Short mmCIF file of C-alpha atoms in Angstrom, two decimals:
data_model
loop_
_atom_site.label_atom_id
_atom_site.label_comp_id
_atom_site.label_asym_id
_atom_site.label_seq_id
_atom_site.Cartn_x
_atom_site.Cartn_y
_atom_site.Cartn_z
CA MET A 23 -96.34 125.38 -137.05
CA PRO A 24 -96.07 121.71 -138.61
CA ASP A 25 -93.00 120.15 -138.19
CA ILE A 26 -91.41 117.92 -140.71
CA SER A 27 -92.91 114.55 -140.32
CA SER A 28 -96.09 115.75 -140.70
CA ILE A 29 -95.90 117.59 -143.69
CA GLN A 30 -94.03 114.96 -145.29
CA GLN A 31 -97.45 113.07 -144.31
CA SER A 32 -99.05 115.45 -146.02
CA ILE A 33 -97.07 115.50 -148.91
CA ASP A 34 -97.68 111.45 -149.44
CA LYS A 35 -100.99 112.12 -149.13
CA THR A 36 -101.37 114.57 -151.67
CA ALA A 37 -98.88 112.50 -154.25
CA GLU A 38 -101.62 109.62 -154.29
CA ASN A 39 -104.30 112.24 -154.71
CA VAL A 40 -102.62 113.61 -157.30
CA VAL A 41 -101.60 110.19 -159.38
CA GLN A 42 -105.08 108.91 -158.45
CA LEU A 43 -106.84 112.17 -160.31
CA LEU A 44 -104.65 111.90 -163.41
CA VAL A 45 -104.94 108.25 -163.49
CA ASP A 46 -108.88 108.53 -163.61
CA LYS A 47 -108.65 111.42 -165.73
CA GLY A 48 -105.99 110.04 -168.28
CA LYS A 49 -103.54 112.59 -167.87
CA LYS A 50 -99.78 112.81 -167.76
CA ILE A 51 -97.70 115.26 -166.07
CA ALA A 52 -93.73 116.33 -165.85
CA CYS A 53 -91.60 117.99 -163.35
CA ALA A 54 -88.89 120.68 -164.05
CA GLU A 55 -87.77 121.23 -160.44
CA SER A 56 -85.05 123.28 -158.93
CA CYS A 57 -84.54 124.21 -155.27
CA THR A 58 -86.90 121.06 -154.82
CA GLY A 59 -84.35 119.18 -156.74
CA GLY A 60 -86.48 116.24 -157.69
CA LEU A 61 -88.78 115.81 -154.66
CA ILE A 62 -92.03 116.65 -156.50
CA SER A 63 -91.00 113.78 -158.68
CA ALA A 64 -89.80 111.73 -155.99
CA ALA A 65 -93.12 112.14 -154.34
CA ILE A 66 -95.25 111.22 -157.02
CA THR A 67 -93.17 108.24 -158.07
CA SER A 68 -93.30 106.84 -154.31
CA VAL A 69 -97.18 106.58 -155.22
CA SER A 70 -97.77 102.68 -157.07
CA GLY A 71 -99.06 103.04 -160.08
CA SER A 72 -97.16 106.45 -160.93
CA SER A 73 -95.61 104.96 -164.13
CA ALA A 74 -99.25 105.50 -165.93
CA VAL A 75 -99.15 109.28 -165.16
CA MET A 76 -95.19 110.62 -164.66
CA ASP A 77 -93.96 111.26 -168.44
CA VAL A 78 -90.25 113.34 -167.33
CA SER A 79 -88.64 115.07 -164.32
CA ILE A 80 -85.96 117.30 -164.73
CA CYS A 81 -83.57 119.28 -162.06
CA THR A 82 -82.51 122.50 -163.60
CA TYR A 83 -80.62 123.89 -160.87
CA ALA A 84 -78.47 126.09 -163.27
CA ASN A 85 -79.70 128.78 -165.23
CA SER A 86 -77.61 127.38 -168.38
CA ALA A 87 -80.10 123.90 -167.76
CA LYS A 88 -82.69 126.23 -167.23
CA MET A 89 -82.02 127.33 -170.98
CA ARG A 90 -80.71 124.56 -172.64
CA TYR A 91 -83.52 121.68 -171.38
CA LEU A 92 -86.50 123.75 -170.95
CA GLY A 93 -86.13 126.75 -173.73
CA VAL A 94 -86.10 129.35 -170.84
CA PRO A 95 -85.26 132.66 -172.40
CA LYS A 96 -81.90 133.93 -171.46
CA ALA A 97 -83.56 137.57 -171.47
CA THR A 98 -86.09 136.54 -168.83
CA LEU A 99 -83.11 135.51 -166.38
CA ASP A 100 -81.19 138.44 -167.31
CA GLU A 101 -84.21 140.82 -166.52
CA TYR A 102 -86.00 138.74 -163.79
CA GLY A 103 -83.88 136.42 -162.32
CA ALA A 104 -84.14 132.92 -161.77
CA VAL A 105 -86.15 133.30 -158.66
CA SER A 106 -89.30 134.89 -160.91
CA GLU A 107 -92.86 134.08 -161.72
CA GLN A 108 -91.61 135.03 -165.63
CA THR A 109 -88.89 132.00 -164.98
CA ALA A 110 -91.23 129.48 -163.11
CA LEU A 111 -93.98 129.91 -166.24
CA ALA A 112 -91.07 129.15 -168.69
CA MET A 113 -89.74 126.14 -166.53
CA ALA A 114 -93.62 125.12 -166.74
CA ASP A 115 -94.22 125.25 -170.27
CA GLY A 116 -91.05 124.44 -171.50
CA ILE A 117 -91.31 121.09 -169.69
CA ARG A 118 -94.68 120.43 -170.63
CA LYS A 119 -93.93 120.69 -174.08
CA ALA A 120 -90.77 118.94 -174.34
CA ALA A 121 -92.68 115.93 -172.50
CA ASP A 122 -95.25 116.23 -174.69
CA SER A 123 -97.11 116.06 -171.29
CA ASP A 124 -100.96 117.47 -170.35
CA ILE A 125 -99.61 119.30 -167.27
CA GLY A 126 -96.06 121.09 -166.52
CA ILE A 127 -95.43 121.74 -163.03
CA SER A 128 -92.20 124.04 -161.85
CA VAL A 129 -90.42 125.02 -159.09
CA THR A 130 -87.59 127.70 -158.63
CA GLY A 131 -86.71 129.45 -155.39
CA ILE A 132 -84.31 129.93 -152.80
CA ALA A 133 -83.83 127.32 -150.04
CA GLY A 134 -81.34 128.63 -148.33
CA PRO A 135 -79.31 129.44 -146.13
CA THR A 136 -77.88 131.33 -148.79
CA GLY A 137 -78.71 132.89 -151.94
CA ALA A 138 -81.03 135.61 -150.74
CA THR A 139 -81.11 138.61 -152.54
CA LYS A 140 -82.57 142.24 -152.35
CA GLY A 141 -86.46 141.48 -152.37
CA LYS A 142 -85.83 137.72 -152.62
CA PRO A 143 -85.16 136.90 -148.89
CA VAL A 144 -84.66 132.88 -148.13
CA GLY A 145 -87.70 131.05 -148.85
CA THR A 146 -88.95 132.90 -151.64
CA VAL A 147 -90.12 129.93 -154.17
CA TYR A 148 -92.49 130.30 -157.36
CA VAL A 149 -94.38 127.40 -158.44
CA GLY A 150 -95.42 127.09 -162.48
CA ILE A 151 -98.11 125.09 -164.38
CA SER A 152 -99.23 124.57 -167.64
CA THR A 153 -101.52 123.19 -169.33
CA ALA A 154 -102.84 123.42 -172.64
CA GLU A 155 -105.39 126.10 -171.65
CA GLY A 156 -102.72 128.02 -170.28
CA CYS A 157 -99.65 128.70 -168.04
CA GLU A 158 -99.95 130.13 -164.21
CA ALA A 159 -97.27 130.75 -161.55
CA ARG A 160 -97.48 131.48 -157.89
CA LEU A 161 -95.50 133.04 -155.38
CA VAL A 162 -95.31 130.64 -152.70
CA PHE A 163 -93.46 132.26 -149.57
CA THR A 164 -92.11 129.97 -146.66
CA ASP A 165 -91.23 131.73 -143.41
CA PRO A 166 -88.13 129.98 -142.85
CA LEU A 167 -87.74 131.33 -139.71
CA SER A 168 -90.71 129.06 -138.11
CA ALA A 169 -89.24 126.00 -138.97
CA GLY A 170 -86.12 126.81 -136.86
CA SER A 171 -82.34 127.42 -138.27
CA GLU A 172 -81.71 123.75 -138.15
CA ASN A 173 -84.36 122.42 -140.19
CA ALA A 174 -85.48 125.55 -142.48
CA ARG A 175 -84.25 124.68 -145.74
CA GLU A 176 -85.59 121.34 -145.62
CA TYR A 177 -88.55 122.79 -144.45
CA ILE A 178 -88.98 125.47 -146.90
CA ARG A 179 -88.13 122.41 -149.62
CA LYS A 180 -91.03 120.31 -148.43
CA SER A 181 -93.48 123.11 -148.19
CA THR A 182 -93.05 123.79 -151.29
CA VAL A 183 -93.62 120.33 -152.53
CA LEU A 184 -96.87 120.08 -150.66
CA ALA A 185 -98.06 123.50 -152.16
CA ALA A 186 -96.77 122.59 -155.40
CA LEU A 187 -98.92 119.02 -155.27
CA ARG A 188 -101.78 120.68 -153.62
CA TRP A 189 -102.02 123.05 -156.58
CA ALA A 190 -101.70 120.77 -159.13
CA ALA A 191 -104.70 118.46 -157.60
CA GLN A 192 -106.75 121.78 -158.15
CA ILE A 193 -105.68 121.92 -161.54
CA ILE A 194 -106.12 118.57 -162.23
#
C-alpha cells in the first residue's frame, strides 16, 4: 500500500498534468469540496500557471453551504444525505454553473474517524464532475485500515484528491 508521501508525489504530478491539459485546451475548472477541505484546489493552484485555468474553489463542508452556494436541493440532502452520488452531482453542476466554468469537480465523503453511518463507513467518498456535455459521479471508497489508524484521515483525503485529479485528467 502506498504511503502518504508517495500519494502526495502522485498528486503533484497529476495536478501538473491537469493544469497543462486545461491550458492546452483553453478550459477552466472550478472546485466544490467537502471532506477534502480544499486539497484539490491546493494541488491545482500549487502548479505555476494555474491562474489561467482555476476559476473558483469553495469548501462547502456544511449542508447549509451546499444549498446556499451550490444550489444543492434540500430534498436531495434529506433523501440521500450529504455523502451520496446525488449530492456529488448537484455540487459539481452547481459549482460549474456558478463559476461559469468548463468543468466543475466536487467531493463529498466521510474522512473519519467519526461520521460513519449504516451503509456509509469511514472512507466512503463520492467525486462528481460536470461539463456542458453532462454530469457524472463516482463512488471512491478508500480503505482507512490500509493506511493504519494514525494516518487514516489523511490517507482518505489524499487518496480522494488523487482519484479526483486523475478522473479530471481523463475528462479534459
